[in-house]
Amino acid sequence: MKKTNKKRRTFLKKSIQSVAAASTFSLVSCQMDATENIQKGPYINFNNTYRWKMTTTWSPNFPVLGEGCNELAQWIKKMSGGRLEINVYGGGELIPALEGFDAVSNGAVEMNHGSAYYWAGKLPAGQFLSTIPFGVNAQLMDTWILCNGGQKLWEELYAPFDLLPISAGNTGCQMGGWFNREINSINDLKGLKMRMPGLGGKVLAKAGGTPMLMAGGEIYTNLERGVIDATEWIGPYHDYLMGFHNVAKYYYYPGWHELGTVLEMLVNKSKFKALPTDLQEIIRTACLRLNRIVPIKFDTMNASYLPKIQAEPTVSMRPYPDAVMDNLREKTVETITELTEQDPQSKKIYSAFLEFQKKIIPWTQITEKPFYSKMI
Ligand code: CA
């Protein structure tokens, strides 16, 4: 009897040791901040205070996103006891909305909030760290970036520009867009001038459409005047505030082109390195908080505004037909194949994403996927 107990204790002890060893290993491989040895200075320096500028790609106080940046600045101020104060500027207030990448890179401002697909003209590979059509949702983008190597690739991509990228929010799954014609087949996208950024826009072009980029404030007027035939924007909350239901009839879903768009905080790396360690950790922690809060707010507000849009008598909300979705999916594969053949950085990052997808999808297939169709 005693011998059995001793054996069991030995077994338990060994098991605990091996679990502890495995945990240590998994923690090491799941670092949210891939940057190593970024700070050599003191942990805390009460003598120095810092005043930073943060630009954003959003209009000033833009619901959820601009508001979130304002909150982030407040959190950082409180956590640092006022040693790091950040002034937040909406797009166009200090610099044009889409010049944040250069402004942070050259040190004119210290931070910028946006999304990596805005810099696609400069760094096409960044789009894969923003959102991938027919890719994965917000939670899994986080899983890839924060724990499965995405962060390291992102930092490598931005290192030549003296930029440190940090995940700072996610829009969650968006809507497909507003149209004034029915989309019954892929041919209905031919000749369509549609506001659509990122890889989704390239897929639209492959389907015969014309993707167009414009600042958020110009979309409504352009749709009303027929400069564009269609637009995607975000989801029921922001779309309702924009009033798109007044100028377009058909509201299609889902947003195949933006399943979970990652929002990025760009930080000037040299200035980040010059901060005491506690302020660096405060920035990272505040960004992680924003990363969690933003998708929660999107879900909350979209769920509240969905019935408002559905109640609009002139709006017809409908899913993209299966055949259209299948066709867009095929065109997505063609688009990404072409891009990765031309651009080695895109190839490296997308290959890493595919590896992650191969690992994670079997898990979601037996858990959330079957569950969703049975939800009470
Ligand atoms: Ca969008």
Tab-separated table of C-alpha atoms and ligand atoms in Angstrom:
chain	number	residue	atom	x	y	z
A	1	MET	CA	0.000	0.000	0.000
A	2	LYS	CA	2.770	2.382	1.069
A	3	LYS	CA	4.736	1.488	-2.002
A	4	THR	CA	1.770	2.363	-4.241
A	5	ASN	CA	1.348	5.732	-2.555
A	6	LYS	CA	5.019	6.488	-2.971
A	7	LYS	CA	4.810	5.535	-6.636
A	8	ARG	CA	1.810	7.801	-7.088
A	9	ARG	CA	3.548	10.723	-5.374
A	10	THR	CA	6.591	10.249	-7.587
A	11	PHE	CA	4.356	10.119	-10.653
A	12	LEU	CA	2.475	13.291	-9.604
A	13	LYS	CA	5.701	15.104	-8.842
A	14	LYS	CA	7.098	14.192	-12.264
A	15	SER	CA	3.840	15.203	-13.968
A	16	ILE	CA	3.805	18.583	-12.243
A	17	GLN	CA	7.428	19.121	-13.198
A	18	SER	CA	6.735	18.279	-16.811
A	19	VAL	CA	3.619	20.496	-16.898
A	20	ALA	CA	5.668	23.324	-15.393
A	21	ALA	CA	8.358	22.784	-17.998
A	22	ALA	CA	5.761	22.753	-20.788
A	23	SER	CA	4.150	25.939	-19.432
A	24	THR	CA	7.461	27.707	-19.342
A	25	PHE	CA	8.061	26.670	-22.908
A	26	SER	CA	4.655	27.821	-24.102
A	27	LEU	CA	5.020	31.190	-22.368
A	28	VAL	CA	8.358	31.739	-24.030
A	29	SER	CA	6.903	30.952	-27.459
A	30	CYS	CA	3.909	33.235	-26.880
A	31	GLN	CA	5.453	36.670	-26.496
A	32	MET	CA	3.298	39.586	-27.450
A	33	ASP	CA	6.337	41.819	-27.684
A	34	ALA	CA	8.751	40.134	-30.016
A	35	THR	CA	11.298	42.919	-29.730
A	36	GLU	CA	14.216	41.753	-27.654
A	37	ASN	CA	16.462	43.876	-25.440
A	38	ILE	CA	14.687	47.045	-26.421
A	39	GLN	CA	15.513	48.881	-23.203
A	40	LYS	CA	18.745	49.017	-21.283
A	41	GLY	CA	18.031	52.082	-19.177
A	42	PRO	CA	16.459	52.433	-15.724
A	43	TYR	CA	13.119	50.801	-14.991
A	44	ILE	CA	11.654	54.004	-13.650
A	45	ASN	CA	12.931	57.552	-13.879
A	46	PHE	CA	10.758	59.990	-11.990
A	47	ASN	CA	12.769	62.982	-13.145
A	48	ASN	CA	11.833	62.845	-16.801
A	49	THR	CA	8.444	63.569	-18.277
A	50	TYR	CA	7.525	63.044	-21.889
A	51	ARG	CA	5.016	64.759	-24.169
A	52	TRP	CA	4.215	62.758	-27.251
A	53	LYS	CA	2.026	63.307	-30.283
A	54	MET	CA	-0.255	60.613	-31.701
A	55	THR	CA	-1.819	61.075	-35.115
A	56	THR	CA	-4.616	58.846	-36.369
A	57	THR	CA	-6.093	57.923	-39.716
A	58	TRP	CA	-9.566	58.623	-38.292
A	59	SER	CA	-11.427	61.897	-38.281
A	60	PRO	CA	-11.219	63.648	-34.886
A	61	ASN	CA	-13.106	61.790	-32.124
A	62	PHE	CA	-14.285	59.219	-34.693
A	63	PRO	CA	-16.731	56.850	-32.937
A	64	VAL	CA	-15.009	53.855	-31.318
A	65	LEU	CA	-11.635	54.333	-33.056
A	66	GLY	CA	-10.841	58.005	-32.409
A	67	GLU	CA	-12.579	57.776	-29.047
A	68	GLY	CA	-10.452	54.735	-28.234
A	69	CYS	CA	-7.244	56.671	-28.978
A	70	ASN	CA	-8.381	59.458	-26.641
A	71	GLU	CA	-9.040	56.879	-23.914
A	72	LEU	CA	-5.668	55.249	-24.502
A	73	ALA	CA	-3.929	58.592	-23.931
A	74	GLN	CA	-5.843	58.976	-20.672
A	75	TRP	CA	-4.937	55.455	-19.492
A	76	ILE	CA	-1.271	56.099	-20.231
A	77	LYS	CA	-1.344	59.420	-18.406
A	78	LYS	CA	-2.930	57.818	-15.339
A	79	MET	CA	-0.718	54.734	-15.320
A	80	SER	CA	2.423	56.825	-15.682
A	81	GLY	CA	1.409	59.329	-13.031
A	82	GLY	CA	1.516	62.021	-15.692
A	83	ARG	CA	5.073	61.236	-16.807
A	84	LEU	CA	3.904	60.351	-20.327
A	85	GLU	CA	1.309	62.631	-21.848
A	86	ILE	CA	0.074	61.979	-25.348
A	87	ASN	CA	-1.796	64.526	-27.453
A	88	VAL	CA	-4.096	62.813	-29.933
A	89	TYR	CA	-4.752	64.343	-33.356
A	90	GLY	CA	-7.450	63.237	-35.792
A	91	GLY	CA	-6.642	62.799	-39.472
A	92	GLY	CA	-6.012	66.181	-41.068
A	93	GLU	CA	-5.496	68.020	-37.785
A	94	LEU	CA	-1.721	67.837	-37.741
A	95	ILE	CA	-0.932	65.884	-40.909
A	96	PRO	CA	-3.128	64.401	-43.675
A	97	ALA	CA	-4.966	61.258	-42.552
A	98	LEU	CA	-2.845	58.766	-44.467
A	99	GLU	CA	0.641	60.160	-43.777
A	100	GLY	CA	1.077	58.671	-40.316
A	101	PHE	CA	3.547	56.000	-41.439
A	102	ASP	CA	6.088	58.566	-42.678
A	103	ALA	CA	5.434	60.982	-39.820
A	104	VAL	CA	6.196	58.336	-37.159
A	105	SER	CA	9.066	56.907	-39.183
A	106	ASN	CA	10.847	60.261	-39.438
A	107	GLY	CA	10.044	61.159	-35.836
A	108	ALA	CA	7.765	64.135	-36.572
A	109	VAL	CA	5.239	62.401	-34.291
A	110	GLU	CA	5.791	59.484	-31.931
A	111	MET	CA	2.695	57.367	-32.601
A	112	ASN	CA	-0.034	56.775	-35.183
A	113	HIS	CA	-3.190	54.690	-34.991
A	114	GLY	CA	-4.458	53.135	-38.213
A	115	SER	CA	-4.245	49.820	-40.031
A	116	ALA	CA	-1.408	48.270	-42.010
A	117	TYR	CA	-3.354	48.124	-45.298
A	118	TYR	CA	-3.218	51.915	-45.504
A	119	TRP	CA	0.501	51.598	-46.290
A	120	ALA	CA	0.018	48.978	-49.018
A	121	GLY	CA	1.548	51.295	-51.648
A	122	LYS	CA	4.789	51.325	-49.664
A	123	LEU	CA	4.704	47.878	-48.073
A	124	PRO	CA	2.256	45.480	-49.766
A	125	ALA	CA	3.156	42.734	-47.276
A	126	GLY	CA	1.665	44.795	-44.450
A	127	GLN	CA	-1.810	44.052	-45.788
A	128	PHE	CA	-1.553	40.512	-44.441
A	129	LEU	CA	-1.155	41.947	-40.945
A	130	SER	CA	-4.302	43.994	-41.418
A	131	THR	CA	-6.909	41.647	-42.858
A	132	ILE	CA	-6.993	38.854	-45.412
A	133	PRO	CA	-10.138	38.279	-47.522
A	134	PHE	CA	-11.663	34.903	-46.651
A	135	GLY	CA	-9.031	34.681	-43.913
A	136	VAL	CA	-9.698	34.474	-40.184
A	137	ASN	CA	-11.686	36.457	-37.632
A	138	ALA	CA	-10.500	39.026	-35.088
A	139	GLN	CA	-9.725	36.511	-32.373
A	140	LEU	CA	-7.624	34.368	-34.674
A	141	MET	CA	-5.751	37.368	-36.113
A	142	ASP	CA	-4.771	38.099	-32.503
A	143	THR	CA	-3.858	34.459	-31.994
A	144	TRP	CA	-1.599	34.566	-35.037
A	145	ILE	CA	0.028	37.901	-34.298
A	146	LEU	CA	0.357	37.715	-30.524
A	147	CYS	CA	1.258	34.062	-30.036
A	148	ASN	CA	2.145	32.436	-33.337
A	149	GLY	CA	4.900	34.502	-34.898
A	150	GLY	CA	2.948	37.297	-36.630
A	151	GLN	CA	4.374	39.975	-34.318
A	152	LYS	CA	7.960	39.036	-35.125
A	153	LEU	CA	7.301	39.234	-38.877
A	154	TRP	CA	5.515	42.558	-38.450
A	155	GLU	CA	8.443	44.009	-36.495
A	156	GLU	CA	10.933	42.747	-39.091
A	157	LEU	CA	8.885	44.352	-41.873
A	158	TYR	CA	8.804	47.737	-40.142
A	159	ALA	CA	12.337	47.697	-38.644
A	160	PRO	CA	13.980	49.495	-41.629
A	161	PHE	CA	11.577	52.377	-41.004
A	162	ASP	CA	12.450	52.700	-37.283
A	163	LEU	CA	8.879	51.670	-36.486
A	164	LEU	CA	7.499	49.366	-33.818
A	165	PRO	CA	3.990	48.024	-34.579
A	166	ILE	CA	1.655	47.046	-31.726
A	167	SER	CA	-1.845	45.561	-32.120
A	168	ALA	CA	-4.346	48.099	-30.845
A	169	GLY	CA	-7.894	47.079	-31.695
A	170	ASN	CA	-9.892	45.191	-34.265
A	171	THR	CA	-13.069	46.095	-36.145
A	172	GLY	CA	-14.409	42.544	-36.031
A	173	CYS	CA	-16.272	41.241	-39.081
A	174	GLN	CA	-17.530	44.050	-41.292
A	175	MET	CA	-20.467	44.276	-43.679
A	176	GLY	CA	-20.205	43.577	-47.405
A	177	GLY	CA	-21.250	47.011	-48.587
A	178	TRP	CA	-23.924	49.278	-50.030
A	179	PHE	CA	-25.125	48.953	-53.620
A	180	ASN	CA	-27.784	50.461	-55.833
A	181	ARG	CA	-28.073	47.316	-57.906
A	182	GLU	CA	-28.712	43.723	-56.953
A	183	ILE	CA	-25.681	41.444	-56.897
A	184	ASN	CA	-27.068	38.196	-58.244
A	185	SER	CA	-23.943	37.000	-59.999
A	186	ILE	CA	-20.284	37.917	-60.179
A	187	ASN	CA	-21.054	39.726	-63.450
A	188	ASP	CA	-23.005	42.321	-61.483
A	189	LEU	CA	-19.693	43.534	-60.067
A	190	LYS	CA	-18.384	44.279	-63.583
A	191	GLY	CA	-17.902	47.970	-64.225
A	192	LEU	CA	-18.848	48.770	-60.655
A	193	LYS	CA	-16.980	51.706	-59.129
A	194	MET	CA	-16.742	50.859	-55.454
A	195	ARG	CA	-14.900	52.321	-52.497
A	196	MET	CA	-12.964	49.361	-51.146
A	197	PRO	CA	-9.430	49.391	-49.668
A	198	GLY	CA	-6.828	46.663	-49.242
A	199	LEU	CA	-6.676	43.236	-50.799
A	200	GLY	CA	-10.484	43.238	-51.105
A	201	GLY	CA	-10.206	46.081	-53.608
A	202	LYS	CA	-7.755	44.059	-55.705
A	203	VAL	CA	-10.167	41.119	-55.681
A	204	LEU	CA	-12.954	43.433	-56.813
A	205	ALA	CA	-10.727	44.587	-59.688
A	206	LYS	CA	-10.205	40.969	-60.689
A	207	ALA	CA	-13.980	40.583	-60.800
A	208	GLY	CA	-14.147	43.479	-63.266
A	209	GLY	CA	-14.962	46.233	-60.786
A	210	THR	CA	-13.067	49.450	-60.139
A	211	PRO	CA	-11.924	49.830	-56.525
A	212	MET	CA	-11.610	53.433	-55.431
A	213	LEU	CA	-10.021	54.958	-52.366
A	214	MET	CA	-11.227	58.123	-50.722
A	215	ALA	CA	-11.346	59.693	-47.289
A	216	GLY	CA	-14.330	58.675	-45.180
A	217	GLY	CA	-15.839	62.151	-45.324
A	218	GLU	CA	-16.100	62.049	-49.132
A	219	ILE	CA	-17.872	58.714	-49.517
A	220	TYR	CA	-21.463	59.850	-48.933
A	221	THR	CA	-21.329	62.717	-51.434
A	222	ASN	CA	-19.570	60.574	-54.027
A	223	LEU	CA	-22.197	57.863	-53.675
A	224	GLU	CA	-25.019	60.389	-53.843
A	225	ARG	CA	-23.572	62.042	-56.957
A	226	GLY	CA	-22.769	58.783	-58.700
A	227	VAL	CA	-18.991	59.289	-58.623
A	228	ILE	CA	-19.028	55.798	-57.108
A	229	ASP	CA	-21.725	53.141	-57.548
A	230	ALA	CA	-21.142	51.341	-54.286
A	231	THR	CA	-19.153	51.446	-51.077
A	232	GLU	CA	-18.137	49.335	-48.189
A	233	TRP	CA	-17.434	51.055	-44.899
A	234	ILE	CA	-17.561	49.199	-41.588
A	235	GLY	CA	-20.765	47.883	-40.009
A	236	PRO	CA	-24.279	48.948	-39.013
A	237	TYR	CA	-23.179	51.511	-36.411
A	238	HIS	CA	-20.729	53.545	-38.472
A	239	ASP	CA	-22.681	53.007	-41.701
A	240	TYR	CA	-25.851	54.312	-40.091
A	241	LEU	CA	-24.035	57.382	-38.766
A	242	MET	CA	-22.764	58.002	-42.305
A	243	GLY	CA	-26.349	57.846	-43.603
A	244	PHE	CA	-25.602	55.392	-46.416
A	245	HIS	CA	-29.154	54.049	-46.105
A	246	ASN	CA	-30.301	57.376	-47.599
A	247	VAL	CA	-28.323	56.943	-50.815
A	248	ALA	CA	-28.117	53.182	-51.394
A	249	LYS	CA	-30.762	50.494	-51.326
A	250	TYR	CA	-29.007	47.142	-50.998
A	251	TYR	CA	-26.910	46.316	-47.943
A	252	TYR	CA	-25.007	43.070	-48.536
A	253	TYR	CA	-23.272	40.821	-46.038
A	254	PRO	CA	-20.901	39.442	-44.927
A	255	GLY	CA	-17.723	41.500	-45.271
A	256	TRP	CA	-15.719	38.765	-46.980
A	257	HIS	CA	-12.932	41.305	-47.520
A	258	GLU	CA	-12.602	42.319	-43.837
A	259	LEU	CA	-13.287	39.531	-41.381
A	260	GLY	CA	-11.346	41.044	-38.543
A	261	THR	CA	-9.265	44.053	-39.464
A	262	VAL	CA	-6.333	44.554	-37.104
A	263	LEU	CA	-5.745	48.128	-35.986
A	264	GLU	CA	-2.135	49.032	-35.442
A	265	MET	CA	-0.330	51.442	-33.204
A	266	LEU	CA	2.840	52.584	-34.878
A	267	VAL	CA	5.494	53.770	-32.450
A	268	ASN	CA	8.763	55.432	-33.339
A	269	LYS	CA	11.215	52.761	-32.241
A	270	SER	CA	14.123	55.048	-31.281
A	271	LYS	CA	11.873	57.183	-29.108
A	272	PHE	CA	10.325	54.065	-27.589
A	273	LYS	CA	13.788	52.706	-26.767
A	274	ALA	CA	14.693	55.978	-25.062
A	275	LEU	CA	11.790	55.629	-22.596
A	276	PRO	CA	12.271	54.087	-19.149
A	277	THR	CA	11.122	50.469	-19.068
A	278	ASP	CA	7.974	51.173	-17.057
A	279	LEU	CA	6.701	53.647	-19.671
A	280	GLN	CA	7.389	51.147	-22.455
A	281	GLU	CA	5.371	48.534	-20.577
A	282	ILE	CA	2.615	51.063	-19.916
A	283	ILE	CA	2.318	51.754	-23.652
A	284	ARG	CA	2.196	48.034	-24.451
A	285	THR	CA	-0.341	47.382	-21.707
A	286	ALA	CA	-2.576	50.277	-22.765
A	287	CYS	CA	-2.473	49.042	-26.388
A	288	LEU	CA	-3.420	45.542	-25.251
A	289	ARG	CA	-6.364	47.005	-23.337
A	290	LEU	CA	-7.433	48.956	-26.416
A	291	ASN	CA	-6.973	45.809	-28.479
A	292	ARG	CA	-9.606	44.069	-26.351
A	293	ILE	CA	-11.976	46.992	-25.804
A	294	VAL	CA	-12.352	48.063	-29.456
A	295	PRO	CA	-13.861	44.797	-30.817
A	296	ILE	CA	-16.165	44.651	-27.793
A	297	LYS	CA	-17.412	48.152	-28.589
A	298	PHE	CA	-17.841	47.312	-32.265
A	299	ASP	CA	-19.944	44.255	-31.422
A	300	THR	CA	-22.017	46.201	-28.919
A	301	MET	CA	-22.745	49.148	-31.197
A	302	ASN	CA	-23.266	47.081	-34.344
A	303	ALA	CA	-25.753	44.848	-32.544
A	304	SER	CA	-27.645	47.965	-31.401
A	305	TYR	CA	-27.712	49.602	-34.830
A	306	LEU	CA	-28.492	46.513	-36.907
A	307	PRO	CA	-32.257	46.744	-36.089
A	308	LYS	CA	-32.211	50.472	-36.904
A	309	ILE	CA	-30.927	49.792	-40.413
A	310	GLN	CA	-33.268	46.829	-40.856
A	311	ALA	CA	-36.166	49.114	-39.906
A	312	GLU	CA	-35.332	51.612	-42.661
A	313	PRO	CA	-38.113	51.135	-45.239
A	314	THR	CA	-35.904	51.771	-48.264
A	315	VAL	CA	-33.152	49.342	-47.257
A	316	SER	CA	-32.978	45.752	-48.434
A	317	MET	CA	-30.432	43.752	-46.447
A	318	ARG	CA	-29.357	40.470	-47.970
A	319	PRO	CA	-26.526	37.945	-48.110
A	320	TYR	CA	-24.228	37.677	-51.104
A	321	PRO	CA	-25.396	34.646	-53.088
A	322	ASP	CA	-23.279	31.522	-52.498
A	323	ALA	CA	-22.036	31.496	-56.088
A	324	VAL	CA	-20.814	35.099	-55.768
A	325	MET	CA	-19.005	34.256	-52.525
A	326	ASP	CA	-17.398	31.187	-54.124
A	327	ASN	CA	-16.286	33.256	-57.078
A	328	LEU	CA	-14.836	36.004	-54.882
A	329	ARG	CA	-13.006	33.339	-52.912
A	330	GLU	CA	-11.423	31.964	-56.101
A	331	LYS	CA	-10.434	35.471	-57.164
A	332	THR	CA	-8.933	36.077	-53.721
A	333	VAL	CA	-6.647	33.067	-54.175
A	334	GLU	CA	-5.607	34.334	-57.639
A	335	THR	CA	-4.984	37.854	-56.293
A	336	ILE	CA	-2.857	36.680	-53.381
A	337	THR	CA	-0.927	34.241	-55.584
A	338	GLU	CA	-0.019	37.042	-57.981
A	339	LEU	CA	1.024	39.354	-55.150
A	340	THR	CA	3.158	36.770	-53.371
A	341	GLU	CA	4.879	35.850	-56.649
A	342	GLN	CA	5.873	39.491	-57.175
A	343	ASP	CA	6.790	40.423	-53.608
A	344	PRO	CA	9.082	38.200	-51.454
A	345	GLN	CA	8.028	39.936	-48.218
A	346	SER	CA	4.383	39.196	-48.968
A	347	LYS	CA	5.315	35.603	-49.748
A	348	LYS	CA	7.142	35.196	-46.441
A	349	ILE	CA	4.343	36.677	-44.337
A	350	TYR	CA	1.479	34.989	-46.164
A	351	SER	CA	3.252	31.613	-46.034
A	352	ALA	CA	3.591	32.029	-42.274
A	353	PHE	CA	-0.105	32.903	-42.052
A	354	LEU	CA	-1.037	29.791	-44.046
A	355	GLU	CA	1.022	27.637	-41.678
A	356	PHE	CA	-0.828	29.162	-38.751
A	357	GLN	CA	-4.172	28.639	-40.487
A	358	LYS	CA	-3.337	24.996	-41.120
A	359	LYS	CA	-2.681	24.576	-37.418
A	360	ILE	CA	-5.684	26.474	-36.063
A	361	ILE	CA	-8.534	25.620	-38.444
A	362	PRO	CA	-8.929	21.945	-37.390
A	363	TRP	CA	-9.525	23.192	-33.854
A	364	THR	CA	-12.211	25.698	-34.891
A	365	GLN	CA	-13.841	23.117	-37.191
A	366	ILE	CA	-14.724	20.827	-34.305
A	367	THR	CA	-15.622	23.519	-31.780
A	368	GLU	CA	-17.069	26.844	-32.881
A	369	LYS	CA	-18.143	25.905	-36.403
A	370	PRO	CA	-20.585	23.120	-35.447
A	371	PHE	CA	-21.665	25.095	-32.393
A	372	TYR	CA	-22.655	28.223	-34.318
A	373	SER	CA	-25.402	26.435	-36.246
A	374	LYS	CA	-26.824	25.022	-32.981
A	375	MET	CA	-26.784	28.180	-30.881
A	376	ILE	CA	-29.971	28.663	-28.862
B	1	CA	CA	-14.139	48.505	-44.366
